[in-house]
Tab-separated table of C-alpha atoms in Angstrom:
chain	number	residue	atom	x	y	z
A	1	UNK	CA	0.000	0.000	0.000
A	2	UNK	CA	2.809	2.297	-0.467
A	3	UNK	CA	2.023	3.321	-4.227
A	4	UNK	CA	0.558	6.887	-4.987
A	5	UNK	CA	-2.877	8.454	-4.359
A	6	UNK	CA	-4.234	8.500	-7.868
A	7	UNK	CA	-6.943	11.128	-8.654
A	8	UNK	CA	-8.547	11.023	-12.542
A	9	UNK	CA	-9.782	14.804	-13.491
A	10	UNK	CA	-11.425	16.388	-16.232
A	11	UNK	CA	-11.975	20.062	-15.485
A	12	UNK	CA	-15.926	19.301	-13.457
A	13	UNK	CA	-16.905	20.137	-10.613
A	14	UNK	CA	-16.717	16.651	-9.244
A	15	UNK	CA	-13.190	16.001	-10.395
A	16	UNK	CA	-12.353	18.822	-8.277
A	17	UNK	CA	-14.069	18.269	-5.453
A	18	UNK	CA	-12.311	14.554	-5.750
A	19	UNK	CA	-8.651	16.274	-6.317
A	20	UNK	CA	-9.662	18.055	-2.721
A	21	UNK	CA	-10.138	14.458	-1.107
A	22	UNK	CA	-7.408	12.774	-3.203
A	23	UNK	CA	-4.658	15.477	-1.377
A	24	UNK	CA	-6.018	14.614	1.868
A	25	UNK	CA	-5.999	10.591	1.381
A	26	UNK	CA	-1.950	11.558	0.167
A	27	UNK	CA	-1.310	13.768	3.404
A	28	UNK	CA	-2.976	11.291	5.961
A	29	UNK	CA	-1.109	7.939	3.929
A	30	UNK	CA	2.590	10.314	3.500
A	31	UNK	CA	2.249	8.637	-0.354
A	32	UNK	CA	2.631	11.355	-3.360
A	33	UNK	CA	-0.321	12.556	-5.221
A	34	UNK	CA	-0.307	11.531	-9.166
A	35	UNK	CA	-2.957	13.504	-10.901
A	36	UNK	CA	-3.995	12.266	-14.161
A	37	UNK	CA	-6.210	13.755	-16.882
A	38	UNK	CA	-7.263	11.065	-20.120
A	39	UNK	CA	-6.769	12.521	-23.098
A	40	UNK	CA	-8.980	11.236	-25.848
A	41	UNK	CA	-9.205	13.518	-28.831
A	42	UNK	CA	-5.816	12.186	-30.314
A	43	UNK	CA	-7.706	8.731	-31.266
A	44	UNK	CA	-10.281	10.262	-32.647
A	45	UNK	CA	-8.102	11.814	-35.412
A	46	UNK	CA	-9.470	15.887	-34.851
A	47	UNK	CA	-7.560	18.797	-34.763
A	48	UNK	CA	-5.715	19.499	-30.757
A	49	UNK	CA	-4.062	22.930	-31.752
A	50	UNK	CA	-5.873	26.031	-31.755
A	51	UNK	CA	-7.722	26.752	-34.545
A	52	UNK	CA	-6.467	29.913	-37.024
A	53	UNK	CA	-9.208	32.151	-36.605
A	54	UNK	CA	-9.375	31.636	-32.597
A	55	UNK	CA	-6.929	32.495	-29.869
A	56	UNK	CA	-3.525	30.889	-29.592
A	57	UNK	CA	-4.716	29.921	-26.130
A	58	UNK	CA	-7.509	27.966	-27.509
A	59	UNK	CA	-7.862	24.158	-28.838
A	60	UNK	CA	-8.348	21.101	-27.286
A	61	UNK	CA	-4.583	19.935	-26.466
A	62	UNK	CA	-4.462	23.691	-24.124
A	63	UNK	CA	-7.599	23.115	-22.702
A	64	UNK	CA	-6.874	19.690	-21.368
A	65	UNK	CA	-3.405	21.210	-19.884
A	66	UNK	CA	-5.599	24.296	-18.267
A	67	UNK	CA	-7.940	21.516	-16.752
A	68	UNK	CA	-5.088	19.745	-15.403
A	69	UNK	CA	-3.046	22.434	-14.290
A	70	UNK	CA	-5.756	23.682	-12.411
A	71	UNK	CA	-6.405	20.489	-10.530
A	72	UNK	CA	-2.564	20.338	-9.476
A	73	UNK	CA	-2.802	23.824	-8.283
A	74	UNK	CA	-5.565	22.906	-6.425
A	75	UNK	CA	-3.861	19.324	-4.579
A	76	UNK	CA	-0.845	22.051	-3.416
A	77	UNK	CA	-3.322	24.705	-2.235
A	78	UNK	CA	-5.102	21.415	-0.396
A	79	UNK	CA	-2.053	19.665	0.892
A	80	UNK	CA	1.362	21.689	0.194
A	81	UNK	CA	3.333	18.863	1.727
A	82	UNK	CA	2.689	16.219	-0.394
A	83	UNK	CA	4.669	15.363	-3.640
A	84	UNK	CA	2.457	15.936	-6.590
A	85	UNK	CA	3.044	14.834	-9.890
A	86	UNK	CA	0.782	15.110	-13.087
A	87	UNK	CA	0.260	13.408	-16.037
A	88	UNK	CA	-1.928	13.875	-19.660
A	89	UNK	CA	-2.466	10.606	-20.646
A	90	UNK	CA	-3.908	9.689	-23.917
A	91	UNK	CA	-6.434	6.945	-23.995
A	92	UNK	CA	-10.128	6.595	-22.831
A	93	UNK	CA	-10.558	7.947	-18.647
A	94	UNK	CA	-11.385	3.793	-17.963
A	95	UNK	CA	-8.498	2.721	-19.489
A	96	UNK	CA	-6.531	4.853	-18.816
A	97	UNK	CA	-7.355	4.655	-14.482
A	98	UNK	CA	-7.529	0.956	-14.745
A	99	UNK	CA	-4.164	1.046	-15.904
A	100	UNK	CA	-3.039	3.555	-13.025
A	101	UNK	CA	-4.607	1.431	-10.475
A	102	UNK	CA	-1.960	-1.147	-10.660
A	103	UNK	CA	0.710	0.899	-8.853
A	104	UNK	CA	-1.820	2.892	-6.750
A	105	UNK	CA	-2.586	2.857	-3.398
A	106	UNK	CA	-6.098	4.487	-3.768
A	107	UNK	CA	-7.500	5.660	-6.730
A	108	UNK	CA	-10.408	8.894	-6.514
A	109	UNK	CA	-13.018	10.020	-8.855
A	110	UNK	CA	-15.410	11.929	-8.618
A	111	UNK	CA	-19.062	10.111	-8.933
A	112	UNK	CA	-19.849	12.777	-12.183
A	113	UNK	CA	-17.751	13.976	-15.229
A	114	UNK	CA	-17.970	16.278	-17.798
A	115	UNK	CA	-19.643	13.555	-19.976
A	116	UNK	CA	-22.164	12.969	-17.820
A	117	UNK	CA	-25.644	12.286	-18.892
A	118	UNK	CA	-28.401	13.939	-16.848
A	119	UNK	CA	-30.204	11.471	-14.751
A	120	UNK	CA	-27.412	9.638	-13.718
A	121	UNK	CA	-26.510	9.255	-10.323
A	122	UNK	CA	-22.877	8.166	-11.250
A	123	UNK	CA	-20.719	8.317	-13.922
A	124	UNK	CA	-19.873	5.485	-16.025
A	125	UNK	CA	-16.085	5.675	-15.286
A	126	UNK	CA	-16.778	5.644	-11.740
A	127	UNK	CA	-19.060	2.055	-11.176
A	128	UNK	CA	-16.034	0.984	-13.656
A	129	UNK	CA	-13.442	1.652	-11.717
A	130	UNK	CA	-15.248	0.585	-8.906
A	131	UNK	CA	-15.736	-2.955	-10.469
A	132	UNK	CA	-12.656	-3.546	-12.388
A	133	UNK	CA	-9.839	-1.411	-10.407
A	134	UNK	CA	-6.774	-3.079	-9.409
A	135	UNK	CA	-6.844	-1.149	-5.954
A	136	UNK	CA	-9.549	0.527	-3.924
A	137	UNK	CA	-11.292	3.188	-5.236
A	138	UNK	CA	-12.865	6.035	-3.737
A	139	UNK	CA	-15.898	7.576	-5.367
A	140	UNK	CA	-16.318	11.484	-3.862
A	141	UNK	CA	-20.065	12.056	-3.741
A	142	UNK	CA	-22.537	13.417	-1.256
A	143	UNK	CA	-21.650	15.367	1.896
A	144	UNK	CA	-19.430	14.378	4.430
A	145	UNK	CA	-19.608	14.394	8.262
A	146	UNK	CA	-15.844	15.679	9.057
A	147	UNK	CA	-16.202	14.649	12.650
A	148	UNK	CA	-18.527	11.721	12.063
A	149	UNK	CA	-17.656	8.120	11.692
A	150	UNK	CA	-16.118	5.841	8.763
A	151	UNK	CA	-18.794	3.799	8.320
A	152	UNK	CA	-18.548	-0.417	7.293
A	153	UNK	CA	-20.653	-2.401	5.851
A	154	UNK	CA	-19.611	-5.643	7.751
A	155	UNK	CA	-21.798	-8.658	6.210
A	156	UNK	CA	-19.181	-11.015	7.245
A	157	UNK	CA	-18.406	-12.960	3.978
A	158	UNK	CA	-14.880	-13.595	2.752
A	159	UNK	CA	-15.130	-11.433	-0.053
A	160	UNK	CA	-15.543	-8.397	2.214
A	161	UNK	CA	-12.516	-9.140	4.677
A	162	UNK	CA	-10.621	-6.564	2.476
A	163	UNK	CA	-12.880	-3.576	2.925
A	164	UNK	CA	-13.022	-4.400	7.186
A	165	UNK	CA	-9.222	-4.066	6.570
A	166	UNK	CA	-9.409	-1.143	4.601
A	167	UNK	CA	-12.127	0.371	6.811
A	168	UNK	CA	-9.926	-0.040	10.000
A	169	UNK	CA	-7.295	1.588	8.367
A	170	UNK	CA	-8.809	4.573	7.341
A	171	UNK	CA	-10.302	5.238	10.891
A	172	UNK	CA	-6.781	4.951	12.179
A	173	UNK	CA	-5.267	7.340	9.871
A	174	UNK	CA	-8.227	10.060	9.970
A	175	UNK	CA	-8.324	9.157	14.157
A	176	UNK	CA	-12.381	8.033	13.380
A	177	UNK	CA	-14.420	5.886	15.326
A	178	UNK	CA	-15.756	3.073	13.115
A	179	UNK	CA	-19.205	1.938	12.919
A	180	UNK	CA	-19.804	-1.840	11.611
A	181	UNK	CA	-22.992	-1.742	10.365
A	182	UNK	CA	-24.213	-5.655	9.923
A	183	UNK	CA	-27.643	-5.858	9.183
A	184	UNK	CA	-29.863	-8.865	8.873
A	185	UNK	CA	-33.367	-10.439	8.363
A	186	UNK	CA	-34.916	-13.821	8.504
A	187	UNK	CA	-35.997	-12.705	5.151
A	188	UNK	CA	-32.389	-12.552	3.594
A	189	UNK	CA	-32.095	-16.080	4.544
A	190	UNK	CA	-35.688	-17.013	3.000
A	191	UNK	CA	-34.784	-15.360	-0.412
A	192	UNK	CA	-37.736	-13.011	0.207
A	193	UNK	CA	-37.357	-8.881	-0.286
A	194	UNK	CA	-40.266	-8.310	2.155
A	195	UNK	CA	-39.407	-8.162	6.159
A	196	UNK	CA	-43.624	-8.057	6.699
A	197	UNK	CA	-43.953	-11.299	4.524
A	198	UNK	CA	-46.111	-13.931	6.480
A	199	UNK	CA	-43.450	-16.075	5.971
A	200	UNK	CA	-41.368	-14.046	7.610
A	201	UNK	CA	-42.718	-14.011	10.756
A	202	UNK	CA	-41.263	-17.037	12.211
A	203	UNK	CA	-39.731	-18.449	15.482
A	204	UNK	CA	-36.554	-18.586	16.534
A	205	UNK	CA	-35.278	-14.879	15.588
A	206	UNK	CA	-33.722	-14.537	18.742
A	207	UNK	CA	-31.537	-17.609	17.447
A	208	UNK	CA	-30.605	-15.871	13.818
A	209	UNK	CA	-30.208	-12.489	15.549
A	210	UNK	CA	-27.594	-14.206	18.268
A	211	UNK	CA	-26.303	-15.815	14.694
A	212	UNK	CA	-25.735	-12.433	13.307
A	213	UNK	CA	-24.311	-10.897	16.558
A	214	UNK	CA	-21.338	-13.924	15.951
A	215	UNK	CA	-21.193	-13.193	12.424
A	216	UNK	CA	-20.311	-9.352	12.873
A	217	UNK	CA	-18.039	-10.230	15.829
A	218	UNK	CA	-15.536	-12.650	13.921
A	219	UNK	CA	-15.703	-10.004	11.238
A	220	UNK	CA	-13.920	-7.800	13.379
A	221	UNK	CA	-12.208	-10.154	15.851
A	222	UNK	CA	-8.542	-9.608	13.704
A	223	UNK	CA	-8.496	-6.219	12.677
A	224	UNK	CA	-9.441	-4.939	16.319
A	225	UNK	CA	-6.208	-6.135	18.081
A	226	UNK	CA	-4.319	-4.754	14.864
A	227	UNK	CA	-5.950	-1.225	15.307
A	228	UNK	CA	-6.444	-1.340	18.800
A	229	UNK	CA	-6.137	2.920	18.651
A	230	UNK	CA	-9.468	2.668	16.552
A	231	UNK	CA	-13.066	2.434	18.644
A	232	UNK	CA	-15.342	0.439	17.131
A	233	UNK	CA	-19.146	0.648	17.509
A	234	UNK	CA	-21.052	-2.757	16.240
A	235	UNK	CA	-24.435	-2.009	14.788
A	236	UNK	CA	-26.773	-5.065	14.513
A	237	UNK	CA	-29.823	-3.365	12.514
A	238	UNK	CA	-32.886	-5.783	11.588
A	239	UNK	CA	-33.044	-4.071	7.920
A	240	UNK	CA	-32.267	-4.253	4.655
A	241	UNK	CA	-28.601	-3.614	4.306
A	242	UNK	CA	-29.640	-1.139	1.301
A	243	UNK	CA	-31.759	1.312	3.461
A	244	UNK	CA	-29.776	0.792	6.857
A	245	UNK	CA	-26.569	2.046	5.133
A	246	UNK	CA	-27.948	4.685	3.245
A	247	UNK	CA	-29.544	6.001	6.463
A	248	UNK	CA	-26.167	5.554	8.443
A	249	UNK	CA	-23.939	7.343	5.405
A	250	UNK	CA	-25.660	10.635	6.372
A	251	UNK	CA	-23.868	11.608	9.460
A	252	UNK	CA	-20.609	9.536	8.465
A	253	UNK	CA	-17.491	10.921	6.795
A	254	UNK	CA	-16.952	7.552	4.565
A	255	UNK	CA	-18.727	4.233	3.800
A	256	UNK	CA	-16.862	1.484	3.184
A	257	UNK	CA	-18.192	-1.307	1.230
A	258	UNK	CA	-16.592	-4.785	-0.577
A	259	UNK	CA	-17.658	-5.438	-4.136
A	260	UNK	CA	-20.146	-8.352	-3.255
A	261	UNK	CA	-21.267	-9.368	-0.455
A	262	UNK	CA	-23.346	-12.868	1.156
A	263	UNK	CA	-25.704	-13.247	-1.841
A	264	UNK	CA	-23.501	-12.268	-4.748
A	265	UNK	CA	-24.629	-13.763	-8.135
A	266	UNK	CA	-21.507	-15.263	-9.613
A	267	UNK	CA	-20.200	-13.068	-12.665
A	268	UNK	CA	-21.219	-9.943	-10.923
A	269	UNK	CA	-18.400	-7.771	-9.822
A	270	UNK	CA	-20.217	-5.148	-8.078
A	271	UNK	CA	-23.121	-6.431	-5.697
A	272	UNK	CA	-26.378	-4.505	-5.149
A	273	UNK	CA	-25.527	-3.177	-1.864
A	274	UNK	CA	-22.609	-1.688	-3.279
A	275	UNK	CA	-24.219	-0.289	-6.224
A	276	UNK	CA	-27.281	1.312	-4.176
A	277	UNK	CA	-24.220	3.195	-2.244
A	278	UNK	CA	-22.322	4.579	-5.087
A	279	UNK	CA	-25.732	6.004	-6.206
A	280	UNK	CA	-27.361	6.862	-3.373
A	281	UNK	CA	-25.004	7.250	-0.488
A	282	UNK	CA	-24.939	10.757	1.632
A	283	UNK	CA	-21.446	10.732	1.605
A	284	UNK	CA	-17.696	9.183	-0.366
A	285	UNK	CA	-17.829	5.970	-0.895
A	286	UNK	CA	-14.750	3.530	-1.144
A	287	UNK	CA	-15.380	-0.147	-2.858
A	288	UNK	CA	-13.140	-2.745	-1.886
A	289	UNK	CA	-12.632	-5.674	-3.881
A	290	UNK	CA	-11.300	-9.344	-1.925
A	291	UNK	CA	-7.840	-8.940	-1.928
A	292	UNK	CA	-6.635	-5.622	-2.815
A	293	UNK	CA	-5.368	-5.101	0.726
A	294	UNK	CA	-2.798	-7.470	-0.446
A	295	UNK	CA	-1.910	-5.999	-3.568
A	296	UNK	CA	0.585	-3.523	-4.231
């Protein structure tokens, strides 16, 4: 985990606001800053120099470099400290961060670009990332809690060991208490979407909720004596894990979620709880995938 913080921008809003997070994740890790800006237009064969009848400022080559520039400025205004390097890159922004991600430590986008669609909650490039990254990625959306919690969405299955580990670490760096949100439902277990379902009301749910409360705990068992300067709150919520996270992101500072999760259809890289947070959460949100903790 000692590669660089890698932030993708493209002169929005959101890229910016991500280049503001992406200095911070640098300061708090003591890892440079890479910025990077994808630069397509030389594949698709058009003119990058200014044009004759406009100013020499002008054309698509100078406004890529103005976009960039202006991130970098902004990373040394955020955290003057940290090494920052830049990069225009041409290729397509999902190739082009993919390819960064294998020598990052953290790669940050922001969950809209300047190609946005309207009606989308998030960007194409980042559920991409998200999915196919080589590293964790962190997707800068909603509004954060500074003093509030990194929140984890602990569902105990081996695929989402990475994000606890991840989780733990941020809370240590950014001195956070960490909430493990696990949440549960005879329901889950019953394949059925409906917690008021007749056949939901059963016996025995002080059994599956003692179930759960062992489930969350061996979780968390490992990391805890690792971080032992992190406090760590366990939530057992009888919810869907959709709604009870989305509810929890609003005070926290981060959610922290693995790719899939208990319930995962095989071939499917991102799971729907982690999908419903990069569209809907209240604040960033960093996917996980199993393993990454490992990779560097």
């Amino acid at each position: 985990m000692n590669g660089p913080v890698v932030v993708g921008v493209d002169g929005s809003k959101s890229s910016l606001e991500a280049v503001d997070a992406a200095a911070r994740e640098a300061r708090i890790r003591g890892v440079g800053l890479h910025v990077v800006h994808a630069f397509i237009w030389p594949k698709m064969h058009v003119s990058l120099g200014p044009s004759p009848m406009g100013p020499p400022d002008g054309g698509l080559r100078n406004i890529a470099e103005r976009a960039l520039n202006e991130a970098v400025e902004r990373a040394r205004a955020a955290a003057p400290d940290v090494e920052i390097t830049q990069d225009l890159i041409t290729g397509e922004a999902l190739t082009v961060l993919e390819q960064q991600s294998r020598k990052a430590s953290l790669v940050v986008v922001g969950s809209r670009g300047m190609g946005g669609f309207i009606g989308l909650l998030v960007g194409s490039t980042a559920v991409h990332l998200a999915a196919y990254g080589r590293c964790p990625v962190l997707i800068v959306r909603g509004t954060p809690d500074p003093a509030g919690p990194v929140l984890l969405a602990a569902d105990g299955s081996p695929a989402g060991e990475a994000a606890v580990g991840f989780a733990f670490a941020e809370a240590s760096m950014r001195g956070a208490e960490l909430v493990a949100l696990h949440a549960w439902g005879s329901w889950s277990e019953r394949g059925d979407d409906d917690p008021g379902h007749p056949d939901n009301l059963v016996d025995g749910l002080d059994r599956l909720q003692n179930t759960e409360e062992r489930v969350l705990a061996e979780a968390l068992s490992g990391w805890q004596a690792k971080y032992p300067d992190v406090t760590v709150r366990r939530e057992l919520v009888r919810s869907r894990p959709r709604q009870a996270l989305l509810e929890a992101s609003g005070g926290a500072q981060l959610l922290v979620v693995g790719a899939r999760g208990r319930g995962g259809f095989t071939g499917l890289l991102l799971g729907s709880v982690s999908q419903a947070a990069l569209h809907h959460a209240n604040c960033p949100v960093a996917v996980v995938r199993a393993g990454q903790m490992d990779e560097d």
